[in-house]
XYZ file of C-alpha atoms in Angstrom:
659
model
C 59.122 59.034 69.481
C 62.849 58.196 67.892
C 64.311 61.259 70.027
C 62.161 60.430 73.046
C 63.013 56.914 73.167
C 66.747 58.224 72.937
C 66.483 60.873 75.292
C 68.168 60.286 79.289
C 65.913 62.208 80.640
C 62.804 61.086 79.545
C 64.146 57.172 80.925
C 64.917 58.634 83.811
C 61.468 60.605 84.497
C 59.494 57.345 83.228
C 61.289 55.188 85.613
C 60.571 57.306 88.494
C 57.162 57.367 87.567
C 57.260 53.905 86.937
C 58.192 53.367 90.443
C 55.650 55.298 92.309
C 53.156 54.026 89.703
C 54.017 50.231 91.268
C 54.341 51.247 94.583
C 50.437 52.249 94.114
C 49.487 49.472 92.422
C 51.176 47.279 95.232
C 50.020 49.287 98.004
C 46.463 49.978 96.677
C 46.012 46.547 95.126
C 46.942 44.648 98.386
C 43.899 47.278 100.029
C 41.506 46.228 97.236
C 42.618 42.437 98.237
C 42.657 42.590 102.216
C 38.843 44.468 101.470
C 37.681 41.667 99.066
C 39.105 38.710 100.735
C 37.308 40.542 104.477
C 33.917 40.760 102.643
C 34.254 44.758 102.936
C 32.476 44.736 99.478
C 29.353 42.559 100.303
C 28.884 42.870 104.441
C 27.834 46.239 106.445
C 30.045 48.304 107.831
C 28.789 46.840 111.057
C 29.442 43.628 110.272
C 32.606 43.794 108.704
C 33.832 46.160 111.511
C 33.041 43.361 113.866
C 34.040 40.469 112.163
C 37.802 42.594 111.818
C 37.656 42.614 115.922
C 36.501 39.177 116.285
C 38.997 37.478 113.463
C 41.992 39.385 115.307
C 41.220 38.091 118.755
C 40.996 34.944 117.544
C 44.230 35.260 116.056
C 46.009 36.566 118.890
C 44.592 33.469 121.170
C 46.388 31.376 118.428
C 49.774 33.526 118.597
C 49.319 33.023 122.801
C 49.052 29.223 122.623
C 53.245 27.701 123.380
C 52.063 24.198 124.041
C 51.354 24.494 127.176
C 47.926 23.894 128.521
C 48.873 26.802 131.661
C 49.841 29.674 128.781
C 46.557 31.480 130.033
C 48.033 32.004 133.449
C 51.272 33.166 132.327
C 49.939 35.794 130.149
C 47.349 37.674 132.615
C 50.021 40.333 133.579
C 49.663 41.695 130.529
C 45.981 42.299 130.758
C 45.853 45.914 131.148
C 47.802 46.172 127.899
C 45.150 44.393 125.774
C 41.457 44.714 125.115
C 41.265 40.929 125.034
C 39.722 39.096 127.869
C 38.679 35.309 127.660
C 37.842 32.011 130.234
C 39.249 28.488 129.924
C 36.850 25.730 130.555
C 38.367 21.800 130.191
C 35.544 19.512 128.630
C 35.184 16.484 131.007
C 34.391 13.005 128.975
C 31.185 12.913 131.113
C 29.840 15.973 129.002
C 29.988 18.676 131.724
C 33.088 20.946 131.748
C 35.050 22.789 134.585
C 36.139 26.346 134.443
C 40.089 26.588 135.273
C 40.725 30.015 134.474
C 38.640 33.216 134.437
C 40.140 36.201 132.862
C 36.905 38.601 132.568
C 36.132 40.142 135.642
C 32.324 40.982 136.509
C 31.142 44.222 135.601
C 33.632 44.638 132.868
C 31.640 46.108 129.370
C 32.283 43.959 126.261
C 31.702 44.752 122.808
C 32.242 41.740 120.561
C 32.807 38.246 121.523
C 33.566 34.538 120.736
C 33.591 30.881 121.729
C 36.594 28.872 120.716
C 37.264 25.067 121.405
C 40.552 23.382 120.855
C 42.588 20.202 121.519
C 46.001 19.724 122.789
C 48.041 17.175 124.289
C 49.694 13.802 123.357
C 47.219 11.502 120.767
C 47.853 8.086 118.911
C 49.648 8.418 115.566
C 46.951 8.915 112.618
C 44.435 10.297 114.600
C 42.513 13.554 112.746
C 39.089 15.505 113.095
C 36.871 14.389 110.030
C 36.389 18.266 109.150
C 39.936 19.123 108.646
C 40.665 20.538 111.958
C 42.921 18.628 113.242
C 45.595 16.587 112.251
C 49.216 15.090 113.740
C 51.322 18.474 112.398
C 49.466 20.755 114.912
C 48.609 20.319 118.464
C 46.416 23.403 118.617
C 43.019 23.182 116.716
C 40.461 25.643 117.100
C 36.623 25.581 116.233
C 34.427 28.713 116.284
C 31.174 28.080 117.812
C 31.122 24.797 117.886
C 28.465 22.967 119.991
C 30.555 20.190 121.192
C 34.026 19.330 120.995
C 35.633 16.301 119.548
C 37.112 14.679 122.425
C 39.792 11.703 121.055
C 41.449 9.157 123.359
C 44.392 10.912 124.855
C 43.471 14.172 123.946
C 42.662 16.890 126.126
C 39.581 19.329 125.213
C 39.044 22.939 126.091
C 36.558 25.607 125.397
C 37.439 29.005 125.304
C 35.433 31.791 125.744
C 36.310 35.321 124.061
C 35.449 38.733 125.171
C 36.633 42.356 123.277
C 36.677 45.073 125.640
C 35.804 48.599 124.530
C 39.057 49.410 122.989
C 41.541 51.675 124.979
C 44.344 49.890 124.666
C 46.712 50.228 122.222
C 47.009 46.743 120.931
C 46.902 44.770 117.445
C 42.998 44.315 117.992
C 42.778 48.298 118.311
C 45.130 48.769 115.694
C 43.066 46.759 113.009
C 39.839 48.155 114.113
C 41.106 51.596 112.815
C 42.388 49.904 109.490
C 38.989 48.428 109.097
C 37.289 51.452 109.715
C 39.541 53.518 107.206
C 40.026 50.738 104.569
C 35.891 50.190 104.042
C 36.007 54.044 103.821
C 38.457 53.634 101.350
C 37.269 50.756 99.461
C 36.274 51.640 96.020
C 38.884 54.845 95.905
C 41.064 52.064 96.473
C 40.070 50.296 93.305
C 39.991 53.238 91.333
C 43.623 54.379 92.207
C 44.913 50.532 91.685
C 43.080 50.671 87.894
C 44.606 54.247 87.036
C 47.960 53.381 88.562
C 47.826 49.775 86.463
C 47.334 51.688 83.320
C 50.049 54.048 83.402
C 52.613 51.660 85.029
C 52.175 49.414 81.661
C 52.294 52.495 79.414
C 55.453 53.636 81.114
C 56.741 49.910 80.908
C 55.694 49.783 77.455
C 58.003 52.830 76.701
C 60.881 51.702 78.528
C 60.858 48.442 76.930
C 60.386 50.489 73.449
C 63.364 52.789 74.571
C 65.888 49.686 75.969
C 69.094 49.919 73.758
C 68.220 53.548 72.178
C 71.059 56.109 73.231
C 71.239 59.813 71.519
C 73.890 59.982 68.509
C 74.158 55.860 68.398
C 72.390 54.462 65.517
C 72.442 50.692 66.384
C 71.226 48.866 69.599
C 73.346 50.185 72.502
C 74.213 47.999 75.622
C 75.150 49.953 78.697
C 77.409 48.441 81.345
C 74.232 46.864 82.896
C 73.244 45.130 80.097
C 76.439 43.905 79.357
C 76.471 41.800 82.487
C 76.296 38.052 81.533
C 72.290 37.495 81.770
C 72.404 34.568 83.660
C 74.392 36.681 86.468
C 72.105 39.430 85.855
C 69.274 37.156 86.949
C 70.749 35.839 89.749
C 71.561 39.349 91.173
C 67.706 40.671 90.250
C 66.433 37.436 91.994
C 68.429 38.125 95.261
C 67.609 41.937 95.358
C 63.892 40.913 95.143
C 64.244 38.874 97.627
C 65.497 40.683 100.148
C 62.691 43.472 99.416
C 60.573 41.040 100.326
C 61.828 40.261 103.429
C 62.702 43.632 104.045
C 58.992 44.650 103.563
C 57.853 41.547 105.498
C 60.051 42.106 108.689
C 58.896 45.701 108.842
C 55.065 45.079 109.102
C 54.400 44.601 112.644
C 51.892 46.772 111.943
C 49.998 48.056 108.860
C 49.003 51.321 109.613
C 52.314 52.619 111.148
C 54.293 55.168 109.004
C 57.260 52.888 109.490
C 55.253 50.195 107.895
C 54.389 52.109 104.919
C 57.805 53.786 104.084
C 59.441 50.602 104.839
C 56.972 48.648 102.575
C 56.808 51.692 99.905
C 60.363 51.470 99.542
C 60.998 47.471 99.413
C 58.392 47.729 96.455
C 59.727 50.605 94.866
C 63.080 48.917 94.532
C 61.314 45.695 93.471
C 59.722 47.577 90.512
C 63.058 49.456 89.780
C 65.221 46.206 89.801
C 62.605 44.079 87.650
C 62.260 47.040 85.080
C 66.055 47.200 84.950
C 66.168 43.491 84.119
C 63.500 43.548 81.225
C 65.172 46.571 79.854
C 68.466 44.653 79.631
C 66.316 41.389 78.051
C 64.661 43.946 75.701
C 67.821 45.399 74.670
C 69.794 42.296 74.019
C 66.895 40.359 72.029
C 66.927 43.721 69.771
C 70.738 43.443 69.641
C 71.010 39.723 68.312
C 67.768 38.227 69.185
C 67.196 35.690 71.978
C 70.086 33.090 71.056
C 72.809 35.511 70.034
C 71.668 38.359 72.142
C 70.688 36.434 75.670
C 71.807 32.872 75.808
C 75.305 33.128 74.044
C 75.983 36.236 76.970
C 75.447 33.690 79.879
C 78.095 32.233 82.045
C 75.824 28.992 81.663
C 76.133 29.064 78.111
C 80.033 29.208 77.917
C 80.257 26.899 80.824
C 78.047 24.082 78.598
C 80.439 25.194 75.697
C 83.696 24.596 77.645
C 82.179 21.213 79.095
C 81.228 20.519 75.462
C 85.027 21.357 73.848
C 86.213 18.573 76.262
C 83.848 16.526 75.773
C 84.160 16.234 72.147
C 88.075 16.080 72.871
C 87.539 13.111 74.732
C 85.433 11.846 72.076
C 87.817 12.482 69.422
C 90.707 10.698 71.362
C 88.741 7.512 72.063
C 87.319 7.736 68.498
C 91.141 8.372 67.069
C 92.248 4.791 68.843
C 89.061 3.131 68.066
C 89.108 4.361 64.121
C 92.826 3.305 63.921
C 92.068 -0.456 65.569
C 88.734 -0.531 62.928
C 90.882 0.223 60.088
C 93.807 -2.133 61.314
C 91.181 -4.867 60.743
C 90.743 -6.658 57.264
C 87.643 -5.082 55.693
C 85.931 -8.509 55.936
C 86.013 -8.749 59.620
C 85.212 -5.305 60.417
C 81.427 -5.574 60.466
C 81.871 -9.293 62.490
C 83.737 -6.761 64.698
C 81.025 -4.180 64.948
C 78.463 -6.939 65.696
C 80.877 -8.402 68.109
C 81.210 -5.141 70.223
C 77.286 -4.270 70.352
C 76.680 -7.898 71.673
C 79.384 -7.398 74.317
C 77.726 -4.334 75.061
C 74.804 -5.573 75.707
C 75.990 -8.654 77.669
C 77.808 -6.290 80.118
C 74.576 -4.164 80.580
C 72.190 -7.309 80.987
C 74.706 -8.362 83.405
C 74.753 -5.158 85.529
C 71.180 -5.183 85.697
C 70.786 -8.576 86.533
C 67.359 -10.401 86.726
C 65.727 -7.041 86.786
C 63.486 -7.732 84.092
C 62.455 -4.230 83.650
C 65.792 -2.793 83.125
C 67.016 -5.332 80.833
C 63.591 -4.708 78.837
C 64.618 -0.993 78.325
C 68.230 -1.253 77.386
C 66.758 -3.746 74.658
C 64.459 -1.198 73.406
C 67.194 1.268 73.669
C 69.452 -0.921 71.742
C 67.386 -1.942 69.062
C 66.301 1.499 68.472
C 69.992 2.557 67.898
C 70.555 -0.308 65.779
C 67.763 0.459 63.849
C 69.040 4.344 63.801
C 72.237 2.950 61.951
C 70.649 0.518 59.669
C 68.529 3.366 58.618
C 71.844 5.672 58.331
C 73.460 2.924 56.520
C 70.490 2.893 53.804
C 70.096 6.171 53.034
C 73.912 6.811 52.574
C 73.851 3.687 50.318
C 70.660 5.190 48.219
C 72.822 8.318 47.807
C 75.843 6.644 46.709
C 73.533 4.372 44.155
C 71.791 7.300 42.892
C 74.942 8.838 41.920
C 76.325 5.899 40.273
C 72.729 5.759 38.465
C 73.142 8.877 37.564
C 76.757 8.728 35.870
C 75.689 4.834 34.170
C 72.646 6.226 32.349
C 73.284 9.634 31.575
C 77.083 9.719 31.630
C 76.935 13.312 33.646
C 79.044 14.363 36.208
C 77.827 13.597 39.885
C 78.972 14.955 42.938
C 77.755 13.354 46.038
C 77.427 15.498 49.248
C 79.895 13.783 52.118
C 78.764 16.059 55.293
C 77.061 13.225 56.454
C 79.393 10.326 55.233
C 82.220 9.136 57.442
C 84.630 6.408 56.854
C 84.468 4.128 54.060
C 81.164 5.331 52.926
C 82.936 8.748 52.383
C 85.795 7.700 50.684
C 83.219 5.755 48.482
C 81.271 8.477 47.681
C 84.278 10.791 46.886
C 86.023 7.946 44.589
C 83.206 7.772 42.689
C 82.682 11.720 42.640
C 86.101 11.623 41.288
C 84.818 8.661 38.520
C 82.330 10.972 37.588
C 84.400 14.447 36.743
C 86.907 11.755 34.869
C 84.004 10.873 32.496
C 82.832 14.182 32.570
C 86.589 15.448 31.204
C 86.811 12.746 28.675
C 83.093 13.688 27.360
C 84.388 17.016 27.114
C 87.595 16.661 25.159
C 85.987 14.234 23.312
C 83.296 16.669 22.116
C 85.952 19.143 21.585
C 88.285 16.903 19.324
C 84.569 16.246 17.363
C 83.805 19.679 17.076
C 87.258 20.734 15.872
C 86.942 17.886 13.247
C 83.974 18.797 12.074
C 85.114 22.480 11.785
C 88.177 21.420 9.756
C 86.384 19.363 7.552
C 83.981 22.307 7.119
C 86.502 24.916 6.263
C 89.065 22.344 4.103
C 85.831 21.651 1.900
C 84.740 25.246 1.692
C 88.799 26.020 0.910
C 88.480 22.788 -1.628
C 85.208 23.943 -3.261
C 86.658 26.720 -4.752
C 89.097 25.587 -6.848
C 86.927 22.969 -7.240
C 84.274 24.963 -9.204
C 86.980 26.750 -11.074
C 88.550 23.132 -12.356
C 84.701 22.224 -13.280
C 84.002 24.998 -15.517
C 87.088 25.340 -17.224
C 86.440 21.735 -18.373
C 82.827 22.505 -19.263
C 84.221 25.681 -21.678
C 87.042 22.998 -23.002
C 84.167 20.296 -23.392
C 82.105 22.582 -25.384
C 85.356 23.789 -27.849
C 85.025 19.949 -29.117
C 88.661 19.591 -30.154
C 89.649 17.383 -32.513
C 92.075 15.057 -30.849
C 90.683 12.007 -29.368
C 93.245 11.598 -26.991
C 92.122 14.923 -25.573
C 88.367 14.347 -25.881
C 89.183 11.663 -23.525
C 91.339 13.217 -20.861
C 88.300 15.813 -20.748
C 85.888 12.861 -19.981
C 87.972 11.523 -16.876
C 88.629 15.580 -16.088
C 85.026 15.740 -15.996
C 84.033 12.213 -14.441
C 86.637 12.647 -11.365
C 85.840 16.291 -10.566
C 81.809 15.873 -10.181
C 82.904 13.125 -8.256
C 85.306 14.929 -6.239
C 82.294 17.952 -6.096
C 79.855 15.232 -4.826
C 82.217 14.097 -2.269
C 82.699 17.705 -0.611
C 79.168 17.928 -0.858
C 78.685 15.069 1.224
C 81.154 16.205 3.706
C 79.965 19.625 4.228
C 76.300 17.867 4.887
C 77.337 15.079 6.944
C 79.537 18.111 9.111
C 76.238 19.752 9.735
C 73.862 17.052 10.246
C 76.313 15.865 12.756
C 76.588 19.339 14.454
C 72.866 19.747 14.361
C 73.265 23.067 12.185
C 70.880 21.752 9.949
C 67.435 23.822 9.758
C 64.605 20.897 10.042
C 61.147 22.133 9.314
C 58.820 19.792 10.580
C 55.203 18.562 9.094
C 52.958 15.969 8.786
C 54.506 13.231 6.353
C 53.067 10.106 4.919
C 55.729 7.837 4.707
C 53.622 5.080 2.501
C 53.595 7.929 -0.250
C 57.112 8.839 0.324
C 57.895 5.077 -0.133
C 56.044 4.912 -3.162
C 57.794 7.679 -4.996
C 61.309 6.424 -4.011
C 60.356 2.850 -5.434
C 59.389 4.598 -8.499
C 62.453 6.981 -8.555
C 64.879 3.876 -8.292
C 62.621 1.313 -10.003
C 65.258 1.641 -13.316
C 68.419 1.768 -11.556
C 67.750 -1.572 -9.694
C 66.443 -3.187 -12.884
C 69.577 -2.403 -14.452
C 71.607 -3.974 -11.299
C 68.994 -7.238 -11.842
C 67.805 -6.270 -8.179
C 63.734 -7.084 -7.573
C 62.436 -4.496 -4.953
C 59.189 -5.609 -3.038
C 57.284 -3.050 -0.913
C 54.985 -4.031 1.691
C 53.048 -1.022 3.694
C 49.471 -1.446 5.242
C 46.625 0.171 3.840
C 46.141 2.246 6.567
C 47.950 5.952 6.548
C 50.824 6.234 8.803
C 52.157 10.149 9.230
C 54.812 11.164 11.024
C 56.420 14.393 11.887
C 59.140 14.966 9.856
C 61.104 17.075 7.078
C 60.523 16.189 3.477
C 63.531 17.146 2.362
C 65.644 15.154 4.826
C 63.667 12.351 4.832
C 63.885 11.868 1.146
C 67.862 12.274 1.305
C 67.839 9.584 3.917
C 65.706 7.355 1.642
C 68.315 8.396 -0.929
C 71.051 7.319 0.388
C 69.864 4.382 1.659
C 68.744 3.359 -1.579
C 72.052 4.404 -3.347
C 73.805 1.894 -0.649
C 71.678 -0.569 -1.898
C 72.640 -0.242 -5.231
C 76.158 -0.185 -4.968
C 76.617 -3.113 -2.693
C 73.470 -5.266 -3.112
C 74.226 -8.902 -4.955
C 72.701 -8.583 -8.363
C 69.444 -10.705 -9.174
C 68.569 -10.584 -5.669
C 65.652 -9.315 -3.856
C 65.364 -5.880 -1.627
C 62.649 -5.262 0.680
C 61.106 -2.277 1.757
C 58.832 -2.654 4.787
C 56.486 -0.108 6.708
C 54.514 -0.836 9.581
C 53.047 0.271 12.788
C 53.888 -0.815 15.807
C 53.670 0.991 19.367
C 52.792 3.946 17.981
C 55.683 3.831 16.316
C 56.044 4.261 12.121
C 58.834 1.508 11.569
C 60.689 1.468 8.213
C 63.107 -1.242 7.301
C 65.301 -2.307 4.516
C 67.080 -5.428 3.519
C 69.219 -6.805 1.128
C 72.215 -9.414 0.553
C 75.446 -8.150 0.020
C 77.439 -8.484 -2.891
C 80.824 -8.650 -1.233
C 81.649 -10.244 2.271
C 80.889 -7.817 5.372
C 83.815 -7.931 7.728
C 82.825 -4.599 9.386
C 80.726 -4.547 12.372
C 77.214 -2.764 12.176
C 78.475 -0.214 14.715
C 81.298 0.727 12.212
C 79.472 1.168 9.164
C 77.542 3.858 10.843
C 81.128 5.783 11.195
C 82.056 8.419 9.131
C 84.325 7.473 5.892
C 83.818 3.588 6.745
C 82.490 1.149 3.634
C 81.048 -2.173 3.331
C 83.637 -2.593 0.368
C 87.289 -2.948 2.219
C 88.779 -3.019 -1.198
C 87.122 0.516 -2.002
C 86.934 -0.789 -5.537
C 83.440 0.849 -6.035
C 82.482 4.437 -5.808
C 81.738 5.741 -2.458
C 82.676 8.306 0.141
C 81.828 6.297 3.147
C 79.410 8.932 4.229
C 75.765 7.929 2.784
C 75.040 6.335 6.081
C 76.511 8.601 8.790
C 74.480 11.509 7.017
C 71.210 9.316 7.135
C 71.641 8.594 11.004
C 72.327 12.081 11.417
C 69.282 13.086 9.522
C 67.372 10.707 11.600
C 68.224 11.753 14.485
C 67.604 15.477 13.601
C 64.207 14.619 13.274
C 63.678 12.920 16.739
C 63.793 9.091 14.861
C 66.334 6.126 15.390
C 68.076 4.377 13.135
C 69.383 0.738 13.499
C 71.733 -1.437 11.555
C 72.582 -5.138 11.943
C 74.202 -7.496 9.675
C 73.640 -11.232 9.639
C 75.874 -12.744 7.183
C 75.527 -11.287 4.267
C 71.980 -9.969 5.040
C 72.440 -5.926 5.580
C 69.279 -4.703 7.456
C 68.516 -0.349 8.313
C 65.691 0.127 10.391
C 64.208 3.464 11.013
C 61.779 4.337 13.590
C 60.007 7.272 14.566
C 56.782 8.486 16.382
C 53.322 8.326 14.719
C 50.797 10.496 14.896
């Protein structure tokens, strides 16, 4: 099938057959339509034959009338060339009639006759006949076999008795009779031939449409020289050719049965089918090539003209907008909205002034102007919403926000671009900070690891030297100092490594069900003696019901351990320490409160940073990492840790999701 669609000879043969089938469809279709219209499928041969003769005779009477009531006398000289005879009677107001012309000679044989009435002459404007046979656009109206003719004022009435003689003269009645005889005999055959021709025509037409754009040796759709003509130009050419074919066929149809008529009509039909088929094939090829928009519409001269006009309109609009924009930007920002409103009001005044007092025009303009104003307001609200969403994203999440400025103009576009630049700056600063934080964490981890190796050797050798039990008291004293300081240094390095891992999130977390009340009781028992040594009284408050959370028991113990050590180091002796547990809004809340021994000159936010201690003199032991480690471990377990300082009151609150 692919080779057949690409074959030029197949297309030529299909086109020839298509034209032949098209002519057959037109010719035999016209015959079927004519036979159906005249009742050849319903009437007997005699009825059909006589009706054809009578209708032709009546048509001759119509054609003979030229607006002159004496036209019957003028055509009397052509009696020998016609099979039609007629007598004319004038209808008088008293109901009688007067013969004014006698065309049928006595003794002449007739084969058919008809009676006609007609009205002619001047009449008053608006006069009409109720049956629709008489109106102001014609001077002649015929009524077949009417019993009485309507006589209107200022109108002359006539009756014509028409007779058809035996068909001896070769006039149109004779030709019509021959055609009626032929058509009646082939009426069913014409229907079959027309149907078969239509089916073959449809098949050939579909083949030509499918083969359009295919050429032997070409893989892609090929456009020939005809298909490359601008499509609207091709439409005009084909339309003109079809109209000329119609005029030619109509002009050569004085007698339907003549050879000249058949040949001419067939040639006109074939030419019309050929032109229309070529047009459809060009359309199909263009549709295959690029669709309707690219293949058809963009090839039209009208499209290019519209494009050229639009180009100049855009230039004109751009030229005007340039100076309007310059003037608008020249105004102060506070005046610009007022200038826009004033311009709209001026347009309203001008339009309403031109319309004068025509209320409907004013109403139409007011509706249009308000719709335009509403559209402008909706556009501004949409732009503000888009910009506000970007600002909200930057404010809440601190993320980079890129606002699409495709449909933003003027100050709105400038504001969106500035917001995008700000968010990019924030993103860059956050990335730099994160990079610095990672670098510091890696530095602490690496340095701590490098220090830990020689420190382990120092601790081990100090332990070996203590086992030797030196006799020199000074030496024992030195060894005790070395042992104490190395242990302190080892703990500091361990805290550094743990703080680094906790802040970077690299510590493994095994979340399990954990009862906070039990953990608090264990913590209280563990630190009871140490707190008693410092003169601190521990008061624990917790509900009777179980409060469970999902947490890592090891990390939770380290949090509690750091907080309790912090209390023991910095709490004022002979004061109370409170640990409270409660459930509020599906959250488990644990709070630690104590009175500070020294005055706290550091903000609560700073106490959560690394290496920051409440004892600014640094007289007490500690690395300043305890609270930072506790906060990092709390965050790793999906909890929140808050620290507050109110005078000397120091409070830490842990919040976890209760289950």
